[in-house]
Coordinates of C-alpha atoms in Angstrom, one line a residue:
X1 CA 0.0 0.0 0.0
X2 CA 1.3 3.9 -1.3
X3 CA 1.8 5.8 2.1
X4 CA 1.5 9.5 1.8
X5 CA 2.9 12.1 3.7
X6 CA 0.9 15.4 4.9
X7 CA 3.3 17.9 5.5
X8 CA 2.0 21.3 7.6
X9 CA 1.8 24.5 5.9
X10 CA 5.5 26.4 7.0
X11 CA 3.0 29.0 8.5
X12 CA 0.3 26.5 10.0
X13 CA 3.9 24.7 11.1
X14 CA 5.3 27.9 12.3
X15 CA 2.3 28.7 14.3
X16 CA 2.0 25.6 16.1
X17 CA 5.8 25.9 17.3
X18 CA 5.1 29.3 18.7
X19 CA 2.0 27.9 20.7
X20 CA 3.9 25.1 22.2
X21 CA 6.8 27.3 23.1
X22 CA 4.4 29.8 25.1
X23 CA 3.1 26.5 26.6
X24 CA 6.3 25.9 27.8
X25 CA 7.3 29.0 28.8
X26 CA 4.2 28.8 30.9
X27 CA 5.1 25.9 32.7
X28 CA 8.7 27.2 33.6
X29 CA 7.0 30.7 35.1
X30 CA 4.1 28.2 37.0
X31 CA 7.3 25.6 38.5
X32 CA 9.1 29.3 39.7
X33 CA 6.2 30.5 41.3
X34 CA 5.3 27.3 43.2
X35 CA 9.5 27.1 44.0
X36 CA 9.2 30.7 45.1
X37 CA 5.9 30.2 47.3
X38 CA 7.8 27.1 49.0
X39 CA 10.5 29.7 50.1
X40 CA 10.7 31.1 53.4
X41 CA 10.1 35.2 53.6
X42 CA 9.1 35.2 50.5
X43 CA 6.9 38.3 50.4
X44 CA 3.3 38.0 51.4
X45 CA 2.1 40.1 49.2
X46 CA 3.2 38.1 46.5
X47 CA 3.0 35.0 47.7
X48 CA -1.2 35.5 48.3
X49 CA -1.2 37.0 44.9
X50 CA 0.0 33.9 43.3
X51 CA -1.7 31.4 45.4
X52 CA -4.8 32.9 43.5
X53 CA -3.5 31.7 39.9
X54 CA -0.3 29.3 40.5
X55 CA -2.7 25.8 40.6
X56 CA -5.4 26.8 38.4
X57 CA -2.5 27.3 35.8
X58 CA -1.2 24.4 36.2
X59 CA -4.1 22.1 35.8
X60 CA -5.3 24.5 32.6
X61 CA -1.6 23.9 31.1
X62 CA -2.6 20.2 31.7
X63 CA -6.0 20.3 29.9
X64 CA -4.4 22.4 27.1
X65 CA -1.8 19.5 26.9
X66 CA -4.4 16.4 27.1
X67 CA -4.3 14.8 24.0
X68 CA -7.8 13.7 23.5
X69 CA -7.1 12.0 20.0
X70 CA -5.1 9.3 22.1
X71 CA -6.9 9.1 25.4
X72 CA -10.7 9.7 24.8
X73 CA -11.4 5.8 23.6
X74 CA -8.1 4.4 25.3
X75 CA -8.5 4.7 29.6
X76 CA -6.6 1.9 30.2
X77 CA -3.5 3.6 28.0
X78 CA -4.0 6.2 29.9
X79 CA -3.8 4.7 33.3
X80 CA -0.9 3.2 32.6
X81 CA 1.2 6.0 30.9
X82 CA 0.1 8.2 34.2
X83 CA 1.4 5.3 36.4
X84 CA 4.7 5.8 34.9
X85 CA 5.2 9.4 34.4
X86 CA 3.0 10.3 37.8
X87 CA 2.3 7.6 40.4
X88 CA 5.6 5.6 40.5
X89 CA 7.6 9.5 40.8
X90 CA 5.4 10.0 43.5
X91 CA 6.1 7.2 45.8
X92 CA 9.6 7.2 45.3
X93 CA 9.9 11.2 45.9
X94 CA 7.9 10.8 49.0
X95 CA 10.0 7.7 50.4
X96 CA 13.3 9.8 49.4
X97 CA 12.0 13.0 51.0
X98 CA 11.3 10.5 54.3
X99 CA 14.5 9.1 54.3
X100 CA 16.2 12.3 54.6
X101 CA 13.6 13.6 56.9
X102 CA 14.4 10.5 59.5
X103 CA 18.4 10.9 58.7
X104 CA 18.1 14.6 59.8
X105 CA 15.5 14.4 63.0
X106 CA 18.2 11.8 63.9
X107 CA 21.3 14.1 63.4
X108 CA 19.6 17.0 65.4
X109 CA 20.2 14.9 69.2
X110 CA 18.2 16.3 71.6
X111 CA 15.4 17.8 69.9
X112 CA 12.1 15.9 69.8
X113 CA 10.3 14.7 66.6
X114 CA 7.8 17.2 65.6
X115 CA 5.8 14.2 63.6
X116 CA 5.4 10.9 65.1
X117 CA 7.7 8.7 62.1
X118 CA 5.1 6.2 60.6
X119 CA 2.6 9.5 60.1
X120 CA 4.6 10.7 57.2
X121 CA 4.2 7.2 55.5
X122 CA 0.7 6.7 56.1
X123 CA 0.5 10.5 54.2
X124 CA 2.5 9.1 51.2
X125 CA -0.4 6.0 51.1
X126 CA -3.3 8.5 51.6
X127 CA -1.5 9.9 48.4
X128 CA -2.6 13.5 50.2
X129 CA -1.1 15.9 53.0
X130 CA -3.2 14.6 55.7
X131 CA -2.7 17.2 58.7
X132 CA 0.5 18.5 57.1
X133 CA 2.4 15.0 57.7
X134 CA 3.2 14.8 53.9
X135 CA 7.1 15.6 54.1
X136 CA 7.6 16.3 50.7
X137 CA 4.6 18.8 50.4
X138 CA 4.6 19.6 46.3
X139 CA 4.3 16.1 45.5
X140 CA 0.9 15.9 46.6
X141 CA 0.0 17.5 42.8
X142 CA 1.2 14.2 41.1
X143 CA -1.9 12.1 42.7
X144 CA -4.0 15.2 42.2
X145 CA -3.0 15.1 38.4
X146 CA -3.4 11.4 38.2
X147 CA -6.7 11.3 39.5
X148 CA -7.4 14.6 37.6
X149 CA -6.5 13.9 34.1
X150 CA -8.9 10.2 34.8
X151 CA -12.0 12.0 35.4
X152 CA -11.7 14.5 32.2
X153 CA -11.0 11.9 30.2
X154 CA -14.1 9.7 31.5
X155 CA -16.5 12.7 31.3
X156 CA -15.5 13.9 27.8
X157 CA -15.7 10.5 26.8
X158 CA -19.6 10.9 27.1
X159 CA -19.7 14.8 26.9
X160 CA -17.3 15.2 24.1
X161 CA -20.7 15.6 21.4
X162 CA -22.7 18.3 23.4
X163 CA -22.4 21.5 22.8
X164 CA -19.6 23.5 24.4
X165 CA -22.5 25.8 27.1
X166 CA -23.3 21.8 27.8
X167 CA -20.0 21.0 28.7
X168 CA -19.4 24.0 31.0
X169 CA -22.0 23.4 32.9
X170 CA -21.0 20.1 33.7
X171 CA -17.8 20.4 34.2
X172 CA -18.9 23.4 36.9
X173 CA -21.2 20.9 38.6
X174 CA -18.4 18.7 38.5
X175 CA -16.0 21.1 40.1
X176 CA -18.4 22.6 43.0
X177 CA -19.5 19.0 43.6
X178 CA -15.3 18.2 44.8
X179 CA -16.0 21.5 46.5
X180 CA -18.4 21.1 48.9
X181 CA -17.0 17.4 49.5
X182 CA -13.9 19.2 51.2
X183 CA -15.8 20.5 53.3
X184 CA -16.6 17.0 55.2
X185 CA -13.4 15.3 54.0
X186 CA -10.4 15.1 52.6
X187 CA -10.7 12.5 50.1
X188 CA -7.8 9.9 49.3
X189 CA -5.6 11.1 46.3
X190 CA -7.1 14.1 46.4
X191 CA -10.7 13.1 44.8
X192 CA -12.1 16.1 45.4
X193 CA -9.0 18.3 44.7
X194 CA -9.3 16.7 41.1
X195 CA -13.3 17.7 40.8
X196 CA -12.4 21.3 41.7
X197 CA -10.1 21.3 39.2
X198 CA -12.0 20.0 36.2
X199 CA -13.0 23.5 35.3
X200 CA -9.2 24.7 35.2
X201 CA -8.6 21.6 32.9
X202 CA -11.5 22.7 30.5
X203 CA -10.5 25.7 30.1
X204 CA -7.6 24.6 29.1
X205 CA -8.4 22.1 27.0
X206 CA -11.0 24.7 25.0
X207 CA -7.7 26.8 24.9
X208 CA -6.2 24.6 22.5
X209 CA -9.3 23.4 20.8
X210 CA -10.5 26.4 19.4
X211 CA -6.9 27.4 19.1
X212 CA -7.3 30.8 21.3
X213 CA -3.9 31.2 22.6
X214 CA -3.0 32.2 18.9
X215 CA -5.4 34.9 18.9
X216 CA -5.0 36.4 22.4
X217 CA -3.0 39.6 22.3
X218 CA -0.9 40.6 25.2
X219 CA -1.9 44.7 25.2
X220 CA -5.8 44.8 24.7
X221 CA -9.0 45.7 26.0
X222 CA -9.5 42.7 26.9
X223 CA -6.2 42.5 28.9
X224 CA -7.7 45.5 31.6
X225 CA -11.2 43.6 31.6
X226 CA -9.1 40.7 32.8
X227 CA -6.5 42.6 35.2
X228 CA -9.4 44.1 36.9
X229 CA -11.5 40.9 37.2
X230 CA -8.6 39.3 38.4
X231 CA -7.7 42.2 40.9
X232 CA -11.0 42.4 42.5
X233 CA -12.5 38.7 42.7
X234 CA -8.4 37.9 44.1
X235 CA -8.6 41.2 46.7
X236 CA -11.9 40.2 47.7
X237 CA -11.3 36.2 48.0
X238 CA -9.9 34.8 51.3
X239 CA -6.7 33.2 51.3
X240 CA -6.3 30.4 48.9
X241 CA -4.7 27.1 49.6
X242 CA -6.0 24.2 46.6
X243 CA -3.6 21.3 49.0
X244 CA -5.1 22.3 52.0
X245 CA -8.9 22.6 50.3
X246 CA -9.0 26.4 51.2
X247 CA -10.9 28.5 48.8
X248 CA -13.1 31.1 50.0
X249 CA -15.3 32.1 47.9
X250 CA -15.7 29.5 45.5
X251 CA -17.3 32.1 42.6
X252 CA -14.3 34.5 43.3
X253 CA -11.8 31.5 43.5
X254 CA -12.8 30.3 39.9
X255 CA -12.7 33.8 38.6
X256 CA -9.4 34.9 40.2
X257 CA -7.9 31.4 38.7
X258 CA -9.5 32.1 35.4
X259 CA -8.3 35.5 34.9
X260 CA -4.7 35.0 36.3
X261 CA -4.2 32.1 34.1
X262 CA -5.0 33.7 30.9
X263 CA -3.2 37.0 32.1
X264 CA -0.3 34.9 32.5
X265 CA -0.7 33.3 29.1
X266 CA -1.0 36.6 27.5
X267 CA 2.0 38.0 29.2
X268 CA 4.4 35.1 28.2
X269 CA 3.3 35.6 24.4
X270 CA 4.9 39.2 25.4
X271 CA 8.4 37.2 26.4
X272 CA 9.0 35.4 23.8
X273 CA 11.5 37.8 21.6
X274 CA 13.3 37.8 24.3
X275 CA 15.1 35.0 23.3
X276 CA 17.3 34.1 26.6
X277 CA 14.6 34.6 28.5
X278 CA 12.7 32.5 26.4
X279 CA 14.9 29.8 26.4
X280 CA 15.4 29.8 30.3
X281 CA 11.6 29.6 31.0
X282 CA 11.0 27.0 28.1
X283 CA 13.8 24.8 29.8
X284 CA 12.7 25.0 33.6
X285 CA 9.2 23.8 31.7
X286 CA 10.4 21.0 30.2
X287 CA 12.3 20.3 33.5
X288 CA 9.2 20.9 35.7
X289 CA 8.8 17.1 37.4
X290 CA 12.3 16.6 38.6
X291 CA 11.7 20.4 40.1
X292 CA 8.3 19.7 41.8
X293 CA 9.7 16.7 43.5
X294 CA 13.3 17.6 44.0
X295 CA 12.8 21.1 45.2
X296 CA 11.3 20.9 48.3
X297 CA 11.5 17.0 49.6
X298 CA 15.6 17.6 48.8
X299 CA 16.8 21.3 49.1
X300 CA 14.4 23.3 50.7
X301 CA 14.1 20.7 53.4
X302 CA 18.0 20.1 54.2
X303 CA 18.3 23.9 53.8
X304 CA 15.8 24.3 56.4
X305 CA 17.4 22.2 58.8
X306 CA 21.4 23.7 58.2
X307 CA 19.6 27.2 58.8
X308 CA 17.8 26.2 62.0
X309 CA 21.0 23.7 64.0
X310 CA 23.7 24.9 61.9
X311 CA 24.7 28.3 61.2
X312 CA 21.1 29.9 63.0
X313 CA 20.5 32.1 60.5
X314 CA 17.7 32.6 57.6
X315 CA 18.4 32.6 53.5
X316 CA 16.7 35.3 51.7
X317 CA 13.4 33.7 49.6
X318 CA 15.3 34.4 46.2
X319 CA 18.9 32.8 47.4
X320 CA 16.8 29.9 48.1
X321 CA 14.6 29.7 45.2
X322 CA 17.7 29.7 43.0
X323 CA 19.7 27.1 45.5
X324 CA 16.5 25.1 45.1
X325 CA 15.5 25.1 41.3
X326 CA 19.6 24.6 40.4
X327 CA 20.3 22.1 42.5
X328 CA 17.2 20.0 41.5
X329 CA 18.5 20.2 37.6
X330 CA 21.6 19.2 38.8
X331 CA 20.3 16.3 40.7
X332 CA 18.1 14.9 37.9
X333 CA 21.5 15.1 35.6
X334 CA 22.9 12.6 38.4
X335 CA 19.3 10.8 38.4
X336 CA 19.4 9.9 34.2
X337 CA 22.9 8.5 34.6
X338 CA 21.5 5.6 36.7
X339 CA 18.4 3.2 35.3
X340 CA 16.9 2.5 38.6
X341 CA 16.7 6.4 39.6
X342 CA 15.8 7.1 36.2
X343 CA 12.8 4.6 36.3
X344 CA 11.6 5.4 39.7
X345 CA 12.1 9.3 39.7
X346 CA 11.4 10.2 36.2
X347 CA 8.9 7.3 35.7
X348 CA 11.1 6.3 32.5
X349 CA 11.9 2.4 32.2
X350 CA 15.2 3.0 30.1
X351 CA 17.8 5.3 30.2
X352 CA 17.9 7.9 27.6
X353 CA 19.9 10.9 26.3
X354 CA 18.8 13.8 28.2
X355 CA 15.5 14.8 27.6
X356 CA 13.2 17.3 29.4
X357 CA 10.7 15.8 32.1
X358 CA 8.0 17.7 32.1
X359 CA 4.5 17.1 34.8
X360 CA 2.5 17.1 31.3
X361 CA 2.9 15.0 28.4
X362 CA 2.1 16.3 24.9
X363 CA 1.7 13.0 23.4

């Protein structure tokens, strides 16, 4: 049988390079921020402003990056490429993180445990931070993910035909259902984190869709209409915590993550002449997994301890985002090298040449 190749259009091809670049770029700024809110002293200020926006971007980068061609009819492929690439990076960052947590409560002689020790493991099988015993704390977004990206793909399964309004609707009915859920319990592997979120990941996924990110403009009207949304719903909210299930005002909490997210969309289309810059945020996106679960369960947290027995003094927020997000690339380098590491922290089965990990797949 002939087989023909369809080439894109240089422009079409062009275009879709320049989407997946601001994608990218996305993820490196939404990895920063969560590095930066992780950081002690950062200013509060900023870190309340982005704890409005950071997780709703992230789980709308993940809807825009769902490949519905692949998954929609195939759960089970699913499933098993998220076991890989989410669940097994999970357990073995939450084990490591533990291991180092014991090794330095030990060092520190004389000073009581502040968590009783089997706590922190029955956190890491709960797959959430149940009463803050979760030592590495980012990590509890990879069950949230796993469990998130399952329910889209079951519910546009059936949904995918109805029209667009149709699909809103029940993807809000969805997400205040997980809502008012977390207000009796905290559901294993984050359940009702996930529901929450299925608007974020709609968004997202309508993003790419009806291709809107090409047609967004970073200086518009539009652009103040959003600011001031964003401003006023994010003023006006309470404090906002997705792990923790705090989110004031649910209406204001959708709005704020809405707005933010596409703000920060818009704004990164403004970066990318920058080419440097560019370039920088494009990598740390591509290197966002080994980041999430290297940051804080590794750095932050032997940093933490040197500054409170060692030398008794504090690192400024930005020293120790930088210490943090370097020495997590670094780490990973050391992590490829070795098949067992590379398996159970980057969820890949073989060893490869360097390639960027990213939380989202694009296949």
């Amino acid at each position: 049988m002939q087989t023909l190749e369809v080439s894109l259009p240089a422009e079409a091809s062009n275009t879709k390079t320049k989407r997946l670049t601001v994608i990218d770029m996305v993820r490196g700024i939404t990895i920063l921020l969560v590095v930066m809110g992780h950081a002690d002293f950062t200013p509060v200020v900023l870190g309340d402003l982005f704890r409005d926006f950071r997780m709703p971007l992230f789980f709308m980068v993940s809807g825009y990056i769902f490949s519905a061609s692949k998954y929609s009819h195939n759960l089970r492929l699913l499933i098993r490429t998220r076991l890989f690439s989410l669940v097994v990076p999970y357990f073995s960052a939450g084990i490591l993180a533990y291991l180092i947590w014991v090794v330095l409560q030990t060092i520190a002689k004389g000073q009581s445990w502040d968590i009783v020790w089997y706590k922190p493991l029955l956190a890491i099988v709960y797959g959430t931070s149940l009463e803050g015993n979760l030592i590495n704390v980012p990590i509890w977004f990879l069950t949230c993910l796993f469990v998130t990206q399952i329910i889209f793909c079951m519910v546009m399964r059936y949904v995918d035909s109805f029209s667009w309004q149709l699909q809103l609707g029940i993807m809000l009915l969805l997400s205040l259902s997980g809502f008012f859920m977390s207000t009796i319990l905290f559901l294993p592997w984050n359940i009702d984190v996930a529901l929450v979120a299925q608007l974020f990941v709609f968004v997202g996924y309508k993003l790419k869709q009806y291709k809107l990110i090409e047609k967004l403009h970073t200086f518009d009207l539009s652009s103040i209409v959003l600011f001031l949304l964003f401003l006023l719903t994010a003023y006006f909210n309470s404090y906002v915590d997705m792990n923790n299930r705090i989110y004031g005002n649910v209406l204001l909490f959708y709005v704020a993550g809405i707005t933010g997210s596409i703000l920060v969309i818009k704004m990164t289309n403004a970066l990318t002449p920058f080419k440097w810059f560019a370039r920088l945020l494009t990598y740390l996106g591509q290197e966002s997994l080994p980041i999430l679960i290297f940051h804080y369960g590794i750095f932050i947290l032997v940093l933490n301890f040197l500054e409170q027995t060692v030398f008794h003094l504090y690192l400024n927020w930005l020293i120790t985002t930088i210490i943090a997000v370097s020495g997590s690339l670094l780490f990973n380098l050391l992590v490829r090298k070795i098949p067992i590491l590379h398996f159970l922290l980057n969820g890949k089965r073989t060893p490869v040449r360097p390639q960027p990990l990213a939380l989202w797949s694009r296949v």
